[in-house]
Coordinates of C-alpha atoms and ligand atoms in Angstrom, one line a residue:
M1 CA 29.0 151.4 333.1
P2 CA 32.2 150.0 334.6
L3 CA 31.9 148.3 338.0
P4 CA 33.7 149.9 341.0
L5 CA 37.5 149.4 341.1
C6 CA 38.7 146.2 342.7
P7 CA 42.3 145.8 343.6
F8 CA 42.1 142.0 344.0
V9 CA 44.0 140.2 341.3
P10 CA 43.8 136.4 341.2
L11 CA 47.2 134.8 341.4
F12 CA 46.9 131.8 339.0
D13 CA 43.9 131.7 336.7
N14 CA 43.8 133.4 333.3
M15 CA 40.9 135.6 332.7
N16 CA 38.9 136.2 329.5
I17 CA 38.6 139.6 327.8
T18 CA 35.7 139.5 325.4
L19 CA 35.4 142.2 322.8
T20 CA 32.1 143.5 321.7
S21 CA 32.9 142.1 318.2
G22 CA 32.7 138.6 319.8
K23 CA 36.4 137.7 319.9
S24 CA 37.7 136.5 323.2
V25 CA 41.3 136.9 324.4
S26 CA 43.0 135.2 327.4
C27 CA 44.6 137.5 330.0
A28 CA 47.2 136.2 332.5
P29 CA 47.2 137.6 336.1
N30 CA 48.8 141.0 336.5
T31 CA 48.9 141.6 332.8
S32 CA 47.4 144.8 331.2
I33 CA 44.7 144.6 328.6
L34 CA 47.1 146.2 326.1
E35 CA 49.6 143.4 326.6
S36 CA 47.0 140.7 326.5
L37 CA 45.5 142.1 323.2
K38 CA 49.0 142.3 321.7
K39 CA 49.7 138.7 322.5
A40 CA 46.5 137.8 320.7
G41 CA 47.6 139.8 317.6
I42 CA 45.3 142.8 318.3
F43 CA 47.4 145.9 318.2
L44 CA 46.3 149.2 319.7
T45 CA 47.9 152.6 319.1
S46 CA 50.3 153.0 322.0
S47 CA 52.6 155.9 321.4
C48 CA 53.9 156.1 324.9
G49 CA 54.7 152.4 325.0
G50 CA 52.2 151.6 327.8
K51 CA 53.3 154.3 330.2
G52 CA 49.8 155.8 330.4
T53 CA 50.8 159.2 329.1
C54 CA 49.7 159.4 325.5
G55 CA 46.0 158.5 326.0
K56 CA 45.9 156.7 322.6
C57 CA 45.1 153.1 323.8
R58 CA 41.5 153.9 325.0
I59 CA 39.0 151.1 325.5
I60 CA 35.5 151.2 326.8
I61 CA 34.8 148.8 329.7
K62 CA 31.3 147.4 329.3
S63 CA 31.4 145.0 332.3
G64 CA 33.8 143.2 334.6
R65 CA 36.3 144.0 337.4
S66 CA 39.7 145.5 336.9
D67 CA 42.5 147.3 338.6
I68 CA 42.8 150.7 336.9
R69 CA 46.2 152.1 337.7
S70 CA 45.9 155.5 335.9
K71 CA 43.3 157.6 334.3
M72 CA 45.6 160.3 332.9
K73 CA 44.5 161.9 329.6
L74 CA 40.8 160.8 330.2
S75 CA 38.2 163.5 330.8
K76 CA 35.5 163.2 333.5
E77 CA 32.9 162.5 330.9
E78 CA 35.0 159.8 329.3
I79 CA 35.6 158.1 332.7
K80 CA 31.8 158.3 333.3
E81 CA 31.2 156.6 330.0
G82 CA 33.5 153.7 330.9
Y83 CA 36.6 154.8 328.9
S84 CA 39.9 153.4 330.3
L85 CA 43.5 153.1 329.2
A86 CA 44.2 149.6 328.0
C87 CA 47.8 149.9 329.2
K88 CA 46.8 150.8 332.7
T89 CA 43.8 148.4 333.1
Y90 CA 44.6 145.1 334.7
P91 CA 41.6 142.6 334.7
S92 CA 40.8 141.0 338.0
G93 CA 38.0 138.8 336.4
D94 CA 36.4 138.2 333.1
M95 CA 35.7 141.4 331.2
L96 CA 33.7 142.7 328.2
I97 CA 35.2 145.6 326.4
D98 CA 34.8 147.7 323.3
I99 CA 37.7 149.0 321.3
P100 CA 36.9 152.4 319.6
K101 CA 38.1 152.5 316.0
E102 CA 40.6 155.3 316.7
S103 CA 42.5 153.1 319.2
M104 CA 43.1 150.3 316.8
L105 CA 46.2 149.9 314.8
T106 CA 44.8 149.0 311.4
V107 CA 45.8 148.3 307.9
E108 CA 44.1 150.0 305.0
G109 CA 42.9 146.6 303.7
Q110 CA 41.5 147.6 300.3
I111 CA 44.2 149.1 298.2
D112 CA 43.1 150.9 295.1
T113 CA 44.9 148.9 292.3
G114 CA 45.3 152.2 290.5
K115 CA 47.9 153.1 293.1
S116 CA 50.1 150.2 292.2
R117 CA 49.7 151.1 288.5
D118 CA 50.7 154.7 289.2
F119 CA 53.8 153.6 291.1
L120 CA 54.8 151.1 288.3
A121 CA 54.2 153.8 285.7
L122 CA 56.5 156.1 287.7
L123 CA 59.1 153.4 287.7
H124 CA 58.9 152.8 284.0
S125 CA 58.8 156.5 283.2
A126 CA 62.1 156.8 285.1
G127 CA 63.5 154.2 282.7
A128 CA 63.7 151.5 285.3
D129 CA 62.5 147.9 285.1
L130 CA 61.1 145.7 287.8
D131 CA 64.4 144.5 289.3
P132 CA 63.9 144.1 293.0
L133 CA 66.6 144.4 295.6
A134 CA 66.1 140.7 296.5
G135 CA 65.4 137.8 294.2
R136 CA 64.8 134.0 294.2
I137 CA 66.5 131.3 292.2
V138 CA 65.0 127.9 291.7
L139 CA 67.5 125.1 291.1
Q140 CA 67.0 121.4 290.3
L141 CA 70.1 119.6 291.5
P142 CA 71.0 116.3 289.9
R143 CA 70.3 113.4 292.2
P144 CA 73.6 111.8 293.5
S145 CA 74.6 108.3 292.3
L146 CA 77.7 106.1 292.7
D147 CA 79.1 107.7 289.6
D148 CA 78.3 111.2 290.9
N149 CA 78.9 111.1 294.6
I150 CA 80.2 114.6 295.4
S151 CA 78.9 116.2 298.7
D152 CA 75.7 118.1 298.9
L153 CA 77.6 121.4 299.1
E154 CA 79.8 120.6 296.1
R155 CA 76.6 119.6 294.2
L156 CA 75.0 122.9 295.0
K157 CA 78.2 124.9 294.1
R158 CA 78.5 123.0 290.8
E159 CA 74.9 123.8 289.9
L160 CA 75.4 127.5 290.8
F161 CA 78.5 127.6 288.6
A162 CA 76.6 126.0 285.7
N163 CA 74.0 128.7 286.1
G164 CA 76.5 131.6 285.9
L165 CA 76.3 132.1 289.7
G166 CA 79.8 130.9 290.6
C167 CA 80.5 133.9 292.8
L168 CA 77.6 132.9 295.1
R169 CA 78.9 131.8 298.5
V170 CA 76.9 129.5 300.7
P171 CA 77.1 130.9 304.2
F172 CA 77.9 128.4 307.0
R173 CA 74.6 129.0 308.8
F174 CA 72.8 127.1 306.1
M175 CA 75.0 124.1 306.1
T176 CA 73.6 122.4 309.2
H177 CA 70.2 121.9 307.4
L178 CA 71.5 121.6 303.8
A179 CA 71.3 117.7 303.7
A180 CA 67.7 117.7 304.8
I181 CA 66.6 120.7 302.6
V182 CA 68.0 119.3 299.3
R183 CA 66.4 115.9 299.9
E184 CA 63.0 117.1 301.1
K185 CA 61.6 118.0 297.6
N186 CA 63.5 115.7 295.3
W187 CA 66.6 117.8 295.0
E188 CA 64.7 120.9 294.0
I189 CA 65.6 124.0 296.1
T190 CA 65.0 127.7 296.1
L191 CA 67.6 130.3 297.1
A192 CA 66.5 133.7 298.3
T193 CA 69.3 136.1 297.3
I194 CA 70.3 139.8 297.4
H195 CA 72.8 141.6 295.2
S196 CA 75.6 142.8 297.4
E197 CA 78.6 144.6 296.0
D198 CA 80.1 142.4 293.3
C199 CA 78.1 139.3 293.8
Y200 CA 74.9 137.8 295.3
E201 CA 74.4 136.7 298.9
I202 CA 72.1 133.9 300.0
T203 CA 69.6 135.0 302.6
N204 CA 67.5 131.8 302.8
I205 CA 67.3 128.3 301.3
F206 CA 63.9 126.5 301.0
P207 CA 63.1 123.0 299.8
G208 CA 61.1 122.9 296.5
N209 CA 60.0 125.7 294.3
K210 CA 59.3 128.8 296.4
K211 CA 59.7 131.3 293.7
I212 CA 56.4 132.9 294.8
P213 CA 55.2 134.5 296.9
Q214 CA 57.9 137.0 297.6
Y215 CA 57.4 140.3 299.4
G216 CA 59.2 143.5 300.3
I217 CA 58.6 146.0 303.0
A218 CA 59.0 149.7 302.4
V219 CA 59.1 151.9 305.6
D220 CA 58.8 155.6 306.1
I221 CA 60.1 156.4 309.6
G222 CA 58.6 159.8 310.4
T223 CA 59.2 161.7 313.7
T224 CA 55.5 161.5 314.4
T225 CA 54.1 158.8 312.1
L226 CA 55.4 155.5 310.7
V227 CA 54.0 154.1 307.4
V228 CA 54.7 150.6 306.1
Y229 CA 53.9 149.3 302.5
L230 CA 53.7 145.6 301.9
T231 CA 54.8 145.0 298.3
D232 CA 54.7 142.0 296.0
L233 CA 58.2 141.8 294.6
T234 CA 57.1 139.5 291.7
N235 CA 54.9 142.1 290.0
G236 CA 55.4 145.3 291.9
A237 CA 51.8 145.4 293.3
L238 CA 51.1 147.3 296.5
I239 CA 49.4 144.8 298.8
D240 CA 48.5 146.9 301.8
I241 CA 49.5 149.8 304.0
A242 CA 49.8 150.1 307.8
S243 CA 50.5 153.2 309.7
T244 CA 50.9 154.2 313.3
Y245 CA 52.3 156.9 315.6
N246 CA 56.0 156.6 316.2
S247 CA 56.3 155.3 319.8
Q248 CA 59.4 157.4 320.3
I249 CA 56.9 160.2 321.0
R250 CA 57.2 159.2 324.7
F251 CA 60.8 160.4 324.5
G252 CA 59.8 163.8 323.1
D253 CA 57.8 165.3 320.2
D254 CA 60.7 166.5 318.2
V255 CA 64.1 165.2 317.2
I256 CA 66.1 167.5 319.5
T257 CA 64.3 166.3 322.7
R258 CA 64.8 162.7 321.6
I259 CA 68.5 163.3 321.0
V260 CA 68.8 164.8 324.5
N261 CA 67.1 161.8 325.9
A262 CA 69.3 159.4 324.0
T263 CA 72.5 161.0 325.0
E264 CA 72.0 162.6 328.4
H265 CA 69.5 160.1 329.8
N266 CA 71.0 157.0 328.2
E267 CA 67.8 156.2 326.3
L268 CA 69.3 155.4 322.8
G269 CA 68.6 151.6 323.3
N270 CA 65.0 152.4 324.3
L271 CA 64.5 154.8 321.4
K272 CA 65.8 152.1 319.0
R273 CA 63.6 149.5 320.6
A274 CA 60.5 151.7 320.4
V275 CA 60.7 152.2 316.6
T276 CA 61.7 148.6 316.0
E277 CA 58.7 147.4 317.9
D278 CA 56.4 149.7 315.9
I279 CA 57.8 148.3 312.7
N280 CA 57.5 144.7 314.0
N281 CA 53.9 145.3 315.0
M282 CA 53.0 146.6 311.6
I283 CA 54.8 143.8 309.8
S284 CA 52.9 141.2 312.0
L285 CA 49.6 142.9 311.4
L286 CA 50.1 143.0 307.6
C287 CA 51.3 139.3 307.6
Q288 CA 48.3 138.3 309.7
T289 CA 45.8 140.2 307.6
H290 CA 47.1 138.7 304.4
N291 CA 47.9 135.3 305.8
I292 CA 51.5 135.4 304.7
S293 CA 54.5 134.0 306.4
T294 CA 57.4 136.3 307.4
D295 CA 59.7 133.8 305.5
T296 CA 58.3 135.2 302.3
I297 CA 59.6 138.8 303.1
D298 CA 62.9 139.1 301.2
C299 CA 64.0 142.7 301.8
I300 CA 63.2 145.9 303.7
V301 CA 63.9 149.5 302.6
V302 CA 63.6 152.4 305.1
A303 CA 63.7 156.1 304.8
G304 CA 63.6 158.6 307.6
N305 CA 65.1 161.9 308.6
T306 CA 68.8 161.7 309.7
T307 CA 68.0 161.4 313.4
M308 CA 65.3 158.8 312.9
T309 CA 67.7 156.8 310.7
H310 CA 70.3 157.0 313.4
F311 CA 67.8 155.7 316.0
F312 CA 66.7 152.9 313.8
L313 CA 70.2 151.8 313.2
G314 CA 71.3 152.4 316.8
L315 CA 73.9 155.0 315.8
D316 CA 75.0 157.8 318.2
P317 CA 73.0 161.0 317.2
S318 CA 74.6 163.3 319.8
A319 CA 76.6 165.5 317.5
I320 CA 73.5 166.2 315.3
R321 CA 72.1 168.8 317.7
E322 CA 75.3 170.8 318.3
E323 CA 77.1 173.2 316.0
P324 CA 78.5 172.3 313.5
Y325 CA 75.7 169.6 313.4
I326 CA 77.5 166.4 312.3
P327 CA 75.8 163.0 312.0
T328 CA 77.7 159.7 312.6
A329 CA 77.0 158.8 308.9
N330 CA 75.0 160.0 305.9
T331 CA 75.3 156.8 304.0
F332 CA 74.8 153.4 305.5
P333 CA 76.1 149.9 304.5
L334 CA 73.4 147.2 303.9
S335 CA 72.5 145.7 307.2
H336 CA 70.4 142.6 308.1
A337 CA 67.0 142.3 309.7
G338 CA 68.4 140.1 312.5
E339 CA 71.0 142.6 313.7
L340 CA 68.4 145.4 313.8
G341 CA 65.8 143.4 315.8
I342 CA 63.3 143.1 312.9
K343 CA 61.3 139.9 313.3
T344 CA 61.5 138.5 309.8
N345 CA 64.1 136.1 308.4
P346 CA 67.2 137.5 310.2
N347 CA 69.3 137.3 307.0
I348 CA 67.3 139.5 304.7
P349 CA 68.8 142.9 303.8
V350 CA 67.7 146.2 305.2
Y351 CA 68.6 149.2 303.1
A352 CA 68.5 152.6 304.7
F353 CA 68.2 155.6 302.4
P354 CA 71.2 157.9 302.3
C355 CA 70.9 161.3 304.0
V356 CA 72.2 164.7 302.9
S357 CA 73.0 166.3 306.3
S358 CA 71.9 166.3 309.9
Y359 CA 68.6 168.0 309.1
V360 CA 67.9 166.8 305.5
G361 CA 67.5 163.0 305.6
G362 CA 66.7 159.9 303.6
D363 CA 63.0 160.8 303.6
I364 CA 63.8 163.9 301.5
V365 CA 66.1 162.0 299.2
A366 CA 63.3 159.5 298.7
G367 CA 60.9 162.4 298.0
V368 CA 63.2 163.9 295.3
L369 CA 63.4 160.4 293.8
A370 CA 59.6 160.2 293.8
T371 CA 59.0 163.7 292.4
R372 CA 61.8 163.4 289.8
I373 CA 62.8 167.1 290.3
H374 CA 66.4 166.0 289.8
K375 CA 65.6 165.1 286.2
K376 CA 63.6 168.2 285.2
N377 CA 65.0 171.1 283.3
E378 CA 62.7 173.7 284.8
L379 CA 63.1 175.0 288.4
S380 CA 61.0 173.1 290.9
I381 CA 60.4 173.2 294.7
F382 CA 59.8 170.1 296.7
I383 CA 58.4 170.5 300.2
D384 CA 57.8 167.8 302.7
I385 CA 55.6 169.0 305.5
G386 CA 56.0 166.7 308.5
T387 CA 57.3 167.3 312.0
N388 CA 60.0 169.3 310.1
G389 CA 59.4 171.2 306.9
E390 CA 62.2 170.2 304.5
I391 CA 62.5 172.0 301.2
V392 CA 64.5 171.2 298.1
L393 CA 64.9 173.7 295.3
G394 CA 66.6 173.0 292.0
S395 CA 66.6 171.1 288.7
S396 CA 68.6 168.6 286.7
E397 CA 71.6 170.8 287.1
W398 CA 71.7 171.6 290.8
L399 CA 69.7 171.0 294.0
M400 CA 69.8 172.8 297.3
S401 CA 67.9 172.1 300.5
A402 CA 67.0 173.5 303.9
A403 CA 65.0 172.4 306.9
C404 CA 62.8 174.3 309.2
S405 CA 61.2 173.1 312.4
A406 CA 57.4 173.0 312.0
G407 CA 56.4 170.7 314.9
P408 CA 54.1 167.7 314.6
C409 CA 50.8 169.6 314.5
F410 CA 50.0 168.9 310.8
E411 CA 50.3 165.2 311.7
G412 CA 47.8 165.6 314.5
S413 CA 50.2 165.4 317.4
G414 CA 50.0 168.0 320.2
M415 CA 46.6 169.1 319.0
K416 CA 43.5 168.6 321.2
H417 CA 41.6 166.5 318.7
G418 CA 44.4 166.0 316.1
M419 CA 44.9 162.6 314.5
R420 CA 46.5 161.0 311.5
A421 CA 44.8 161.0 308.2
T422 CA 43.0 157.7 308.7
D423 CA 39.4 156.5 309.0
G424 CA 37.4 158.8 311.2
A425 CA 39.5 161.9 310.6
I426 CA 37.9 165.1 309.4
E427 CA 39.9 165.9 306.3
G428 CA 37.8 168.7 304.9
V429 CA 35.8 171.6 306.4
K430 CA 33.5 174.2 304.8
I431 CA 31.8 177.1 306.6
N432 CA 28.9 178.8 304.9
C433 CA 29.7 182.5 305.0
D434 CA 26.0 183.5 305.5
T435 CA 24.7 180.9 308.0
L436 CA 28.1 179.9 309.4
E437 CA 26.9 176.3 309.2
V438 CA 29.8 173.9 309.1
E439 CA 30.1 171.0 306.6
I440 CA 32.7 168.3 307.2
K441 CA 34.3 165.6 305.1
V442 CA 35.4 162.5 307.0
I443 CA 37.8 159.8 305.8
G444 CA 36.0 156.4 305.5
K445 CA 32.5 155.3 304.6
N446 CA 29.7 156.0 307.1
I447 CA 32.1 156.7 309.9
Q448 CA 31.5 159.1 312.8
P449 CA 34.3 161.6 313.0
V450 CA 36.8 161.0 315.9
G451 CA 39.4 163.7 315.3
I452 CA 40.8 166.1 312.7
C453 CA 43.8 165.6 310.5
G454 CA 46.3 168.1 308.9
S455 CA 44.2 168.9 305.8
G456 CA 41.1 169.3 307.9
M457 CA 42.9 171.8 310.2
I458 CA 44.2 173.8 307.2
D459 CA 40.6 174.0 305.8
A460 CA 39.0 174.8 309.1
I461 CA 41.4 177.7 309.9
A462 CA 41.2 179.1 306.4
E463 CA 37.4 179.0 306.5
M464 CA 37.3 180.4 310.0
F465 CA 39.5 183.3 308.9
L466 CA 37.4 184.0 305.8
T467 CA 34.2 184.0 307.7
G468 CA 35.6 186.3 310.5
I469 CA 35.4 183.7 313.2
L470 CA 39.2 184.0 313.5
N471 CA 41.2 187.2 313.1
Q472 CA 44.5 187.7 311.4
K473 CA 46.4 187.0 314.6
G474 CA 44.7 183.7 315.1
K475 CA 42.3 184.8 317.9
L476 CA 38.8 183.4 318.0
Q477 CA 35.9 185.9 317.8
K478 CA 33.3 184.9 320.4
D479 CA 30.6 187.2 319.2
R480 CA 30.8 185.9 315.6
S481 CA 29.6 182.3 316.1
D482 CA 27.8 180.2 318.7
R483 CA 30.4 177.5 318.0
V484 CA 33.1 179.6 319.7
R485 CA 33.0 178.7 323.4
T486 CA 35.4 178.4 326.3
G487 CA 36.8 175.0 326.9
E488 CA 39.5 173.4 329.2
N489 CA 42.2 175.1 327.2
G490 CA 40.6 178.5 326.7
P491 CA 38.6 179.6 323.6
E492 CA 37.7 176.8 321.2
F493 CA 35.7 176.4 318.0
V494 CA 33.4 173.3 317.7
V495 CA 34.1 171.8 314.3
H496 CA 31.7 169.0 314.9
Y497 CA 29.1 168.3 317.6
G498 CA 29.4 164.6 318.3
R499 CA 27.3 162.0 320.1
D500 CA 30.1 161.1 322.5
K501 CA 32.4 164.1 322.2
D502 CA 32.6 167.3 320.3
I503 CA 35.6 167.8 318.0
V504 CA 37.1 171.2 318.5
L505 CA 40.0 173.4 317.4
T506 CA 41.4 175.4 320.3
E507 CA 43.1 178.7 320.2
P508 CA 46.4 177.0 321.2
D509 CA 45.9 174.6 318.3
V510 CA 45.5 177.5 315.9
E511 CA 48.6 179.2 317.4
N512 CA 50.5 175.9 316.8
I513 CA 49.5 175.8 313.2
I514 CA 50.3 179.5 312.6
R515 CA 53.9 178.9 314.0
A516 CA 54.3 175.9 311.8
K517 CA 53.1 177.5 308.6
A518 CA 55.2 180.6 309.3
A519 CA 58.4 178.5 309.6
I520 CA 57.6 176.6 306.4
Y521 CA 56.9 179.8 304.4
A522 CA 60.0 181.4 305.8
G523 CA 62.0 178.4 304.7
F524 CA 60.6 178.8 301.1
S525 CA 61.5 182.5 300.9
T526 CA 64.9 182.2 302.5
L527 CA 66.0 179.3 300.2
L528 CA 64.9 181.3 297.1
N529 CA 66.7 184.4 298.4
E530 CA 69.9 182.3 298.9
A531 CA 69.6 181.2 295.2
G532 CA 68.9 184.8 294.0
L533 CA 65.5 183.7 292.8
T534 CA 61.8 184.6 293.5
F535 CA 58.6 182.6 293.6
D536 CA 57.9 183.7 290.0
D537 CA 60.9 181.7 288.8
V538 CA 59.4 178.5 290.1
H539 CA 57.8 176.3 287.5
K540 CA 56.3 173.6 289.8
V541 CA 55.8 173.1 293.6
Y542 CA 55.6 169.5 294.7
I543 CA 54.1 169.0 298.2
A544 CA 54.4 166.0 300.3
G545 CA 53.1 165.2 303.8
G546 CA 50.8 163.0 305.8
F547 CA 47.7 164.9 304.8
G548 CA 45.9 161.8 303.4
K549 CA 44.5 161.8 299.9
F550 CA 43.5 165.4 299.9
L551 CA 45.0 168.8 300.5
D552 CA 43.1 171.9 299.4
I553 CA 45.8 174.1 297.8
E554 CA 43.7 177.3 297.9
K555 CA 43.1 176.9 301.6
A556 CA 46.8 176.3 302.2
I557 CA 47.4 179.6 300.3
I558 CA 44.8 181.5 302.4
L559 CA 46.4 180.2 305.6
G560 CA 49.8 181.5 304.3
L561 CA 51.4 178.0 304.3
L562 CA 52.0 178.1 300.5
P563 CA 52.9 181.1 298.3
E564 CA 50.2 182.6 296.1
L565 CA 51.1 181.1 292.7
P566 CA 48.7 179.8 290.0
K567 CA 47.0 176.6 291.2
D568 CA 48.3 174.5 288.4
K569 CA 51.9 175.0 289.6
F570 CA 51.1 172.9 292.7
E571 CA 51.0 169.1 292.9
Y572 CA 50.2 167.3 296.1
M573 CA 52.0 164.0 296.1
G574 CA 51.0 162.5 299.5
N575 CA 53.8 160.6 301.4
T576 CA 56.7 160.8 298.9
S577 CA 59.1 159.2 301.4
V578 CA 57.3 155.9 301.3
I579 CA 56.8 156.2 297.5
G580 CA 60.6 156.6 297.2
T581 CA 61.3 153.6 299.3
Y582 CA 58.7 151.6 297.3
L583 CA 60.5 152.5 294.1
C584 CA 63.8 151.5 295.6
I585 CA 62.6 148.2 296.7
L586 CA 61.5 147.4 293.2
S587 CA 64.5 148.6 291.3
R588 CA 68.3 148.5 291.9
K589 CA 68.6 151.4 289.4
M590 CA 66.4 153.5 291.7
R591 CA 68.7 152.7 294.6
A592 CA 71.7 153.9 292.6
E593 CA 69.8 157.1 291.6
A594 CA 68.9 157.8 295.3
E595 CA 72.6 157.7 296.2
D596 CA 73.3 160.2 293.3
I597 CA 70.6 162.5 294.6
A598 CA 72.0 162.5 298.2
R599 CA 75.5 163.4 296.8
K600 CA 74.1 166.2 294.6
I601 CA 72.1 168.2 297.2
T602 CA 73.8 171.2 298.8
Y603 CA 72.5 171.9 302.3
I604 CA 71.8 175.4 303.6
E605 CA 71.7 175.9 307.3
L606 CA 68.7 178.2 308.1
S607 CA 69.4 178.5 311.8
V608 CA 72.3 180.9 311.2
S609 CA 70.3 183.0 308.6
K610 CA 69.0 186.3 309.9
S611 CA 66.6 186.7 307.0
F612 CA 65.0 183.4 308.0
M613 CA 64.1 184.8 311.5
D614 CA 62.7 188.0 309.9
E615 CA 60.6 186.0 307.4
Y616 CA 59.4 183.8 310.2
V617 CA 58.1 186.7 312.3
S618 CA 56.4 188.2 309.2
G619 CA 54.6 184.9 308.7
L620 CA 53.0 184.8 312.2
F621 CA 49.8 186.3 310.7
I622 CA 47.1 184.9 308.4
P623 CA 48.1 184.8 305.6
H624 CA 51.2 187.0 306.1
T625 CA 52.2 190.5 307.4
N626 CA 52.9 191.4 303.7
I627 CA 49.3 190.9 302.5
D628 CA 50.4 192.3 299.0
A629 CA 52.2 189.0 298.4
F630 CA 48.7 187.4 298.5
P631 CA 46.6 189.6 296.2
N632 CA 43.8 187.1 295.7
V633 CA 43.5 186.5 299.5
K634 CA 43.5 190.3 300.0
A635 CA 40.6 190.6 297.5
L636 CA 38.7 187.7 299.2
I637 CA 39.1 189.4 302.6
G638 CA 37.9 192.7 301.1
R639 CA 34.7 190.9 299.9
Ligands
LIG701 FE1 48.3 153.6 327.0 FE2 49.9 155.4 325.9 S1 48.3 155.7 327.3 S2 49.8 153.3 325.5

């Protein structure tokens, strides 16, 4: 139990914060626990950036005195159990705390080697070789003598010329250290380079042979979630994955609210800083976990929707939200980590995926690159279900796209117990139709569930509907199950009775999901209508999204999120945005292909389409007002 609050804060002495894991961290006076942990390399999820409004940075105070400045987002029970917000807890003496798993920003740690193999196979099947965006060249310079007494710079240039690299310019910033570097390891040096326009550019010079290790960072900047892949550029292996919520959430859940904040409240700089800090935190965590120096990171590739890319690059997004919806740019010149505030070698290149329009961005171009629909003869649909649902329809001959606003519910944001698809998330739910007993599947080994992710919500709602716990309008049926009860937010269904807290889906959660799935289904139908096609013409549907490893297609059809087509027409691909960035980081051919895709896609604006609104309203039922479009679901309900 926490001791009573004590506003006294010592002026000079640092305090100790001991974690229940045994680790101890020093805390300066008037510094929050969140800040102190961060300084010690322990990163907590902190979507609101320490403002005390997201409730993600929870810790449990076991003992010690502190000044707790806000308890927002904590329930009475949680406060009783010692829960506190790390960003609003200021130690006033030594403390012992526990950090619940769901508060930690963690890396996946153990990457299935099959995943790297799959990505490399994808690269090779696309006819591309391992040819990363950045490379390293090792040179042995001849030692100077009285007969060969040219300057160090001339010596380096002569050697570059002899190696067919005569166009390589040595930037001035390296000249101040050049004399020391060439002598440090007996005139052997390594140049880190990138291919830029007609030549290479030097991004770093090291003494000796530093050919390996060499890493790349692939980033998917989602409106709600950020994912970072650490990649070995020498063999294409995926080393590790880190993910977190996008801290820009404190400026709004959706892109429009964030644009309003950026333009009308002058917050563009803060939005840029929020996402940069998230990326820096994940890079630090990955480097720390794998004991690698940031000097070994040679390039970064990012993909995000058009607004996220604008925020990351610090571009003015104001015209994106007003008709006729114009971004500052859809293609972006190579920039450098230093000018974007990324804490690696400042000279390494940062490549941002090209976008199609204001509402179909680089993440979708990366998704098309990963699914390869632009190379297939048959008609395919690609759908990326994130905070927006973006859809691309087409084949090797043509591609058209549209975007519909789904909201962040499938990524866990704005839902009572929603969370990302990481350890502790309920990702699968089954309800026995006779006993109404609930069986759950949780991500991670022997882990207590702490929330529910997108695939778990789809499962739960489909199962609740099939068992009569939920009606077609998304209303919970109190008399059907003891698990339906009245909570703080009205009727709720207990998905899991927990030791510390029950995990529930509330009626407002269900309404959120129904609105999102209606928008996505309406996007599918409208785009097909525009092309004069129907669902029967579609050969394959590729689905992307942050659902984790698993998405039950049948349940998504029962919910009315996906059209009722034979199951083998669907392929769930996971996060295709980050797969596309990964391919691009490993191959310059893939980068050229991404630029071709962006040029080829035609954008259709759904907000001016009357049929989209009609389709949307029809989709506000489970599975759909037109039940005849879902014959198998109709038969299931009948049973
Ligand atoms: Fe602490 Fe958001 S509540 S970081």
